CSV table of C-alpha atoms and ligand atoms in Angstrom, one decimal:
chain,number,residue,atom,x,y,z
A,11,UNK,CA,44.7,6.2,-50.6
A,12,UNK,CA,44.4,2.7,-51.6
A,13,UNK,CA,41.5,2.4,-53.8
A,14,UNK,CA,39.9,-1.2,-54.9
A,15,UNK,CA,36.4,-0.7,-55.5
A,16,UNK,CA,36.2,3.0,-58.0
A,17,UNK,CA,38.4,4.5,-59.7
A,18,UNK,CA,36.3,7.7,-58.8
A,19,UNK,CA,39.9,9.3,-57.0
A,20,UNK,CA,41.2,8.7,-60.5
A,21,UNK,CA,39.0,11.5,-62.2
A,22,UNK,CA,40.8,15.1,-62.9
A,23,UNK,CA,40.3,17.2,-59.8
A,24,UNK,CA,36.6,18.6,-60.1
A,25,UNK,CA,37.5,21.2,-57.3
A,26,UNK,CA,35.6,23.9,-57.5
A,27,UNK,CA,38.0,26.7,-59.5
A,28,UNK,CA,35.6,29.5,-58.9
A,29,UNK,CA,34.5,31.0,-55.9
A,30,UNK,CA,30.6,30.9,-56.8
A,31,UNK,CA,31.1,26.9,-57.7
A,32,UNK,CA,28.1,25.5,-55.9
A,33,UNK,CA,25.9,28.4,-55.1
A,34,UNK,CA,23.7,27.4,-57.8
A,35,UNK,CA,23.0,23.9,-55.9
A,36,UNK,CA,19.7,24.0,-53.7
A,37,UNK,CA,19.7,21.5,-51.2
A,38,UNK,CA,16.5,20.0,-49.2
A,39,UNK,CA,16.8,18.3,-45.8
A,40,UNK,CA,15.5,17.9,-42.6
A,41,UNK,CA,16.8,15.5,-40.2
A,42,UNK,CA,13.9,14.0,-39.9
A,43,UNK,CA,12.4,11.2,-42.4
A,44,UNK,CA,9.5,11.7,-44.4
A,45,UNK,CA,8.3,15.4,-44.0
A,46,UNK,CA,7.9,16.4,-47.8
A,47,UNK,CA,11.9,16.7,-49.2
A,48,UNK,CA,11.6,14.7,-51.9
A,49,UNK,CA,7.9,15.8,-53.5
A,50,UNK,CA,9.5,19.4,-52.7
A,51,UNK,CA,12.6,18.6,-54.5
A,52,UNK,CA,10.9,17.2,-57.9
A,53,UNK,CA,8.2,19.9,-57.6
A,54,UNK,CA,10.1,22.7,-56.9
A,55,UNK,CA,12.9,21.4,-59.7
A,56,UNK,CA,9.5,21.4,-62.4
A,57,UNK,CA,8.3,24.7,-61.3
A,58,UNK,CA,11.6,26.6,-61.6
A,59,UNK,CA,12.0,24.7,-65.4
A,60,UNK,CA,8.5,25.9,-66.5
A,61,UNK,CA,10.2,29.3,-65.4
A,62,UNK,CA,13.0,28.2,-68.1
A,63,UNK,CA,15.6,27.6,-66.1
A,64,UNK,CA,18.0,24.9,-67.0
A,65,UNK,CA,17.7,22.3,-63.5
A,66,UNK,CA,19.3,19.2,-62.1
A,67,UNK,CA,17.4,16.9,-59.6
A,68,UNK,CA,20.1,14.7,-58.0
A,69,UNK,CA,18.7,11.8,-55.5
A,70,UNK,CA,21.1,12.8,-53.1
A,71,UNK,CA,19.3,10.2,-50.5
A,72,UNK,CA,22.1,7.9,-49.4
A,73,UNK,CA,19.7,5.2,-47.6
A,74,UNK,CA,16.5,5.0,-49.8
A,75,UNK,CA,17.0,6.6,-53.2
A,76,UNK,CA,13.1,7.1,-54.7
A,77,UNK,CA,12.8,10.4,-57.1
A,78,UNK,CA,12.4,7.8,-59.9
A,79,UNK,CA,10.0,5.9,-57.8
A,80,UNK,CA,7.3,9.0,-57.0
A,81,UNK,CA,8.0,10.3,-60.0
A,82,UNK,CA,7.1,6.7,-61.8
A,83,UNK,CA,9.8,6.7,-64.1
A,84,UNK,CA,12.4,3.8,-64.9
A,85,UNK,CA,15.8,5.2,-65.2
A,86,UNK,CA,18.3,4.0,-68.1
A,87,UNK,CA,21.1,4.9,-65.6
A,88,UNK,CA,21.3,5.6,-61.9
A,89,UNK,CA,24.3,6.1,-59.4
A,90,UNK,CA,25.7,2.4,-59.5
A,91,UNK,CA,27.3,2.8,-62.6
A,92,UNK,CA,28.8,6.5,-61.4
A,93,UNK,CA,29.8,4.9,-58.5
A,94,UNK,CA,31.5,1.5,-59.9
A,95,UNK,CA,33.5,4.1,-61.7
A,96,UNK,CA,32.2,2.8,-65.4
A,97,UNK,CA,30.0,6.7,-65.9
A,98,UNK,CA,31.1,10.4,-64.9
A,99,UNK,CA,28.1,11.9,-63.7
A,100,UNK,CA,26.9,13.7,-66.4
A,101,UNK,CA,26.3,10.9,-68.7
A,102,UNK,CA,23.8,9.2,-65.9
A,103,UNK,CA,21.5,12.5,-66.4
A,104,UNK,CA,18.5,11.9,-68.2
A,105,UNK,CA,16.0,14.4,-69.4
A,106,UNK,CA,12.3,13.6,-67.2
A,107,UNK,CA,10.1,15.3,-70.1
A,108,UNK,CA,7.1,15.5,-68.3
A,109,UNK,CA,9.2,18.0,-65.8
A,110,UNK,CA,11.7,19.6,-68.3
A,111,UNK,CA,14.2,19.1,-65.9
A,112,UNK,CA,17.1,16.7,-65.6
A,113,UNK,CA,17.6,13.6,-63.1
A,114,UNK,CA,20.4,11.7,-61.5
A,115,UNK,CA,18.8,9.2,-60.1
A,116,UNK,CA,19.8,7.2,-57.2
A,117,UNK,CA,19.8,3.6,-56.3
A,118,UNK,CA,19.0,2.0,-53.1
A,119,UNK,CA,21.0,-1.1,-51.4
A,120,UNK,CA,24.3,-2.4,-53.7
A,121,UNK,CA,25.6,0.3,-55.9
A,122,UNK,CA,23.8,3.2,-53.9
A,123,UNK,CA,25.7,6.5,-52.4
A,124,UNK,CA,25.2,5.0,-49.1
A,125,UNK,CA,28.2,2.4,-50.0
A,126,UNK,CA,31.1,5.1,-50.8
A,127,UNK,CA,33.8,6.0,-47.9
A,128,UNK,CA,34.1,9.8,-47.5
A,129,UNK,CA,36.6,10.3,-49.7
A,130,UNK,CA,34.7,8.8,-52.6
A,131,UNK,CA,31.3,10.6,-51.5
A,132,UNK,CA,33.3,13.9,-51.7
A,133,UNK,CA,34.5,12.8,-55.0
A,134,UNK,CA,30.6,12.7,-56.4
A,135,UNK,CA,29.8,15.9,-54.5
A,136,UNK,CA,32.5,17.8,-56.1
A,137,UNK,CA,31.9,16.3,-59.7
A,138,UNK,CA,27.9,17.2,-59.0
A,139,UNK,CA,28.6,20.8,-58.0
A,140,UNK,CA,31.5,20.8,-61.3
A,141,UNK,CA,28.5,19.7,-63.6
A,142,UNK,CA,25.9,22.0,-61.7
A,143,UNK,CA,28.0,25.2,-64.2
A,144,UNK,CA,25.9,23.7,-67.2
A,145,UNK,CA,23.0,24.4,-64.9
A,146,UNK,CA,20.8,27.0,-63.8
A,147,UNK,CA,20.1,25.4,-60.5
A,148,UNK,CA,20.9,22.2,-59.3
A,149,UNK,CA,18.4,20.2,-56.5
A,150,UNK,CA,19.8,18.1,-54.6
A,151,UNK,CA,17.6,15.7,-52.6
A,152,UNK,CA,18.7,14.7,-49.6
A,153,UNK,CA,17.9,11.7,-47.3
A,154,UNK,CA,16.7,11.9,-43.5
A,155,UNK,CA,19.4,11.9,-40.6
A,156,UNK,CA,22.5,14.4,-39.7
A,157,UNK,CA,25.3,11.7,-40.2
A,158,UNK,CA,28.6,12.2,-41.6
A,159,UNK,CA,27.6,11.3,-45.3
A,160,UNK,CA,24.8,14.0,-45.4
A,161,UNK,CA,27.0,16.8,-44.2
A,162,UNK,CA,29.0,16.0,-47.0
A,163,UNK,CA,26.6,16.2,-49.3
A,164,UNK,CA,25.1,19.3,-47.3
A,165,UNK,CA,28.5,21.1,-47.6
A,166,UNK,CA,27.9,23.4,-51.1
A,167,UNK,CA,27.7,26.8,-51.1
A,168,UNK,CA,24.0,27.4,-51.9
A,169,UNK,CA,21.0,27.6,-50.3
A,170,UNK,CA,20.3,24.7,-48.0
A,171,UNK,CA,16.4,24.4,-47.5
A,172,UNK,CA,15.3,22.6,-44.2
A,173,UNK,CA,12.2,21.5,-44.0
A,174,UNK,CA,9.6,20.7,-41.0
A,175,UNK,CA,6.3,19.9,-40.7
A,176,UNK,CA,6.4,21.8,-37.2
A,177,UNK,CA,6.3,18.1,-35.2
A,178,UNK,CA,8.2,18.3,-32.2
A,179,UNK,CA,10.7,15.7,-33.7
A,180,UNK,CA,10.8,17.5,-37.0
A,181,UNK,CA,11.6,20.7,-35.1
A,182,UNK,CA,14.7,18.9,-33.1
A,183,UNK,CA,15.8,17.5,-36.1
A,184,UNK,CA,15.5,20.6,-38.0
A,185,UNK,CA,17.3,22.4,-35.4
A,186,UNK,CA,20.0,19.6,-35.3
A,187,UNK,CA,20.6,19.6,-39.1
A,188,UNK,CA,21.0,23.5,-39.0
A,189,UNK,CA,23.7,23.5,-36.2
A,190,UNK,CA,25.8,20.7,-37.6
A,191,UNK,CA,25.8,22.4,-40.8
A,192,UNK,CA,26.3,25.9,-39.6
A,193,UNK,CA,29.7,24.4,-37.2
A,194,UNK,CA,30.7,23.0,-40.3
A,195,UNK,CA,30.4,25.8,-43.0
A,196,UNK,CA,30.8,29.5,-41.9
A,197,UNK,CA,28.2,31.5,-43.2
A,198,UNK,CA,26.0,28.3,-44.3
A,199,UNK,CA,23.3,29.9,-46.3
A,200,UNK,CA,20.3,27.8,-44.4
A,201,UNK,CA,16.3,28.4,-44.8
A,202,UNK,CA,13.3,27.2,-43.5
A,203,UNK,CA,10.6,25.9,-45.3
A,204,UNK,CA,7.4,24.9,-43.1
A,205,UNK,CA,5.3,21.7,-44.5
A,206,UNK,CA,2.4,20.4,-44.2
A,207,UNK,CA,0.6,22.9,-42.1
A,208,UNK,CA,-3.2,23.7,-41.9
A,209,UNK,CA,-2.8,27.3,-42.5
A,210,UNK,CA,0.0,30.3,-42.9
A,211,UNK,CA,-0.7,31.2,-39.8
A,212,UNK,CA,0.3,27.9,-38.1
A,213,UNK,CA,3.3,27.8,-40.8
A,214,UNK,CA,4.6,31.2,-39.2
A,215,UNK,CA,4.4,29.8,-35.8
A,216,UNK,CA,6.1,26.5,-37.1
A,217,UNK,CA,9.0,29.1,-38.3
A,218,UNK,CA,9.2,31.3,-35.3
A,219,UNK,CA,9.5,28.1,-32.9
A,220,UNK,CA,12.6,27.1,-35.1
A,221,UNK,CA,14.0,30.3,-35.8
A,222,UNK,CA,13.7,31.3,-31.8
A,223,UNK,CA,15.8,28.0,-31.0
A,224,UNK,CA,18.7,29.6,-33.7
A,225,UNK,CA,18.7,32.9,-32.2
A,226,UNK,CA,18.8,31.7,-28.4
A,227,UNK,CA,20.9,29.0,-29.2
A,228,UNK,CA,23.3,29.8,-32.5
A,229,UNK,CA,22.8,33.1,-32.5
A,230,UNK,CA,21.6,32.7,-36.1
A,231,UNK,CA,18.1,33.8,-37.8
A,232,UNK,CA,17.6,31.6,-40.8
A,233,UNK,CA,15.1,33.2,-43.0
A,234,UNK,CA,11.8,31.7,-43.8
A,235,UNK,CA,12.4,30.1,-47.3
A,236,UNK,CA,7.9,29.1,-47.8
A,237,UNK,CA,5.1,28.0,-46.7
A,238,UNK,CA,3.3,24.7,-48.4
A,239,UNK,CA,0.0,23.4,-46.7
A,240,UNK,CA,-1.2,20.5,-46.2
A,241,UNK,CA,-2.8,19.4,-49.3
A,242,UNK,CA,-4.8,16.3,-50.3
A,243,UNK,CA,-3.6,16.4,-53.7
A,244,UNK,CA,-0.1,16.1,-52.6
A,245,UNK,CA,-0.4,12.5,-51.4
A,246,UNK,CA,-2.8,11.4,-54.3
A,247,UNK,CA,0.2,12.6,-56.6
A,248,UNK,CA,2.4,10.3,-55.0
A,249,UNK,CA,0.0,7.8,-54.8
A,250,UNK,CA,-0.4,7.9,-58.7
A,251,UNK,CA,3.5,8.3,-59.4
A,252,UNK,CA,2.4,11.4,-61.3
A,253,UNK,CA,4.3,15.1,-60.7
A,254,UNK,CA,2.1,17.5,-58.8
A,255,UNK,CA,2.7,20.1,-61.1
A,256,UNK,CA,1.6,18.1,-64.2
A,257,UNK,CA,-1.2,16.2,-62.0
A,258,UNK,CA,-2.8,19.0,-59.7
A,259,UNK,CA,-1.3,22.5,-61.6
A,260,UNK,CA,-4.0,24.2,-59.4
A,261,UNK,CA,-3.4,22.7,-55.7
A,262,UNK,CA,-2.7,24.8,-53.1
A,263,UNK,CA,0.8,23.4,-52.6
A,264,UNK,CA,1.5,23.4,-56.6
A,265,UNK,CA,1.3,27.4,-55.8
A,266,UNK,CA,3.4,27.8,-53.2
A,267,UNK,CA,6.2,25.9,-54.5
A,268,UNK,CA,6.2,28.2,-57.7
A,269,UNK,CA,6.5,30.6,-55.4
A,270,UNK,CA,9.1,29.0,-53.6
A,271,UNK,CA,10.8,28.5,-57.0
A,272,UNK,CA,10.5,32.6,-57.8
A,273,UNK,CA,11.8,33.6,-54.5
A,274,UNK,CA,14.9,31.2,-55.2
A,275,UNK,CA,15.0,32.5,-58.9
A,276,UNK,CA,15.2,36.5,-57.5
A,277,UNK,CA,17.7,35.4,-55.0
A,278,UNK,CA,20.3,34.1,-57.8
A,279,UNK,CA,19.8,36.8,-59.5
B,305,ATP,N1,2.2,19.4,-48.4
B,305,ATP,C1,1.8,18.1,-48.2
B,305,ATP,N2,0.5,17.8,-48.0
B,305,ATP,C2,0.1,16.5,-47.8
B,305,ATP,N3,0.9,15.5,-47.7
B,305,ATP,C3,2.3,15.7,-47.9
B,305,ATP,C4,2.8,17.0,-48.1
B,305,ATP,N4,4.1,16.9,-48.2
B,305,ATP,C5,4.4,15.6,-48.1
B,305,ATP,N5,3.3,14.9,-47.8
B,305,ATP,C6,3.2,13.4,-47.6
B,305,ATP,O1,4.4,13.0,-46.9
B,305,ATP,C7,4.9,11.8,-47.4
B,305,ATP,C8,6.4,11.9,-47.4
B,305,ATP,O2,6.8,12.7,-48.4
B,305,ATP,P1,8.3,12.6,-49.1
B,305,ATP,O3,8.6,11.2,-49.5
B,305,ATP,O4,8.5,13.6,-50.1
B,305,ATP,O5,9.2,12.9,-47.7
B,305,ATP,P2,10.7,12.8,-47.5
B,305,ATP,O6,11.1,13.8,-46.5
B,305,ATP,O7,11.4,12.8,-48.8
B,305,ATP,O8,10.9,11.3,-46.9
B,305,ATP,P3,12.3,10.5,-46.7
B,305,ATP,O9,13.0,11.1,-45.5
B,305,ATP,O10,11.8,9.1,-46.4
B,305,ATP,O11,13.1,10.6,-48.0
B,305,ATP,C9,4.3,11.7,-48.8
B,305,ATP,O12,4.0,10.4,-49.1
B,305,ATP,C10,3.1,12.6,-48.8
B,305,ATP,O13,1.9,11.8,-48.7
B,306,MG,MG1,12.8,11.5,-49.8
């Protein structure tokens, strides 16, 4: 292809050589904005480091990159420089000490993911899920919406979280993101993980609502991945730019996600 904006098509081949390439790559979406990805994605990337494991956080959020922005943190590097070809991708990761994790950060408007053509968006995905072999686990972030940019950033092997709060809309788009990615990947390895509920008990109805609509519908049964409640502490977090984990160890939510990140951690094992 003609190529006049990154010389990204230029790189060796980061195809996948192995068959497990990319299993190791967690993914969070939802279809729906603003249910809890990107706290779950930074929280769950510091829980499953204070387990040791070696993690990536990757702002895979092609509209409004903002891990660096919850996490109150001002990035050396971010995607723009990956993306104008000047960087591979490894040498835009930073260490976030606080988290003892690493971060790709993203970058909203000029410069962002959102601005690459397929091919080139493949070309980042491949490279991520080349560099996720130095990694334990990589998290990758994803934004809201089922478009054509997301289910090529969705299309790795691992686990693909999807996350609702169990609102009608979150529940469609839920349900939406699950049956693109399933058409598109045989065998997608897709999980549920209810947010923002009052109790487990409204959390497991959340998850049999979804899972019900997979069964009739896709004849799938995507296992329940967690349970995180709604928890004050969550939003004052955010609020404060601070990481839950380092900010509210003890919250309710800070629990389950190190949970979350010990059911991931058996499953890769
Ligand atoms: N478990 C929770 N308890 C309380 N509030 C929560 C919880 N999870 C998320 N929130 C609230 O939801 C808001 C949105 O969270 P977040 O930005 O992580 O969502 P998102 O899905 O990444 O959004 P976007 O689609 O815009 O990227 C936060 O500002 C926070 O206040
Ligand atoms: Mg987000």
């Amino acid at each position: 292809m003609t190529d006049t904006h990154s010389p990204l098509t230029d790189r060796p081949s980061a195809h996948p050589a192995t068959p497990d390439a990319g299993r190791n790559l967690i993914t969070i979406a939802s279809g729906k904005g603003g249910v809890g990805k990107t706290i779950l994605a930074t929280t769950l990337a510091h829980a499953l480091a204070n387990e040791g494991k070696k993690v990536l956080l990757f702002d895979g959020d092609v509209g409004l990159a903002n891990v660096d922005i919850q996490l109150g943190i001002l990035p050396e590097h971010d995607l723009a420089t990956v993306i104008s070809g000047e960087r591979k991708l490894k040498d835009v990761a930073f260490e976030y000490e606080t988290g003892g994790y690493h971060i790709i950060a993203g970058r909203s408007g000029s410069g962002s993911l959102g601005t690459l053509d397929s091919t080139h968006l493949r070309a980042v995905h491949e490279e991520l899920i080349e560099l996720g072999k130095e990694y334990d686990f990589i998290i990758l972030d994803l934004g809201a919406g089922i478009d054509d940019a997301v289910r090529t950033l969705a299309s790795a092997k691992g686990p693909k979280l999807v996350v609702t709060n169990g609102e009608p809309t979150s529940l469609t788009d839920a349900y939406a993101f699950i049956k693109v990615v399933t058409q598109a990947q045989e065998n997608a390895d897709t999980r549920i993980l209810v947010n923002m509920v009052k109790s487990r008990n409204d959390g497991q109805k959340v998850y049999e609502k979804l899972v019900t609509a997979c069964r009739n519908f896709l004849q799938l049964e995507p296992p329940l991945a967690g349970i995180i409640p709604q928890d004050d502490r969550v939003a004052y977090a955010i609020r404060s730019q601070a990481a839950l984990l380092s900010k509210y160890p003890a919250s309710e939510a800070a629990s389950e996600i190190e949970a979350l990140a010990r059911y991931l951690i058996r499953g890769s094992a």
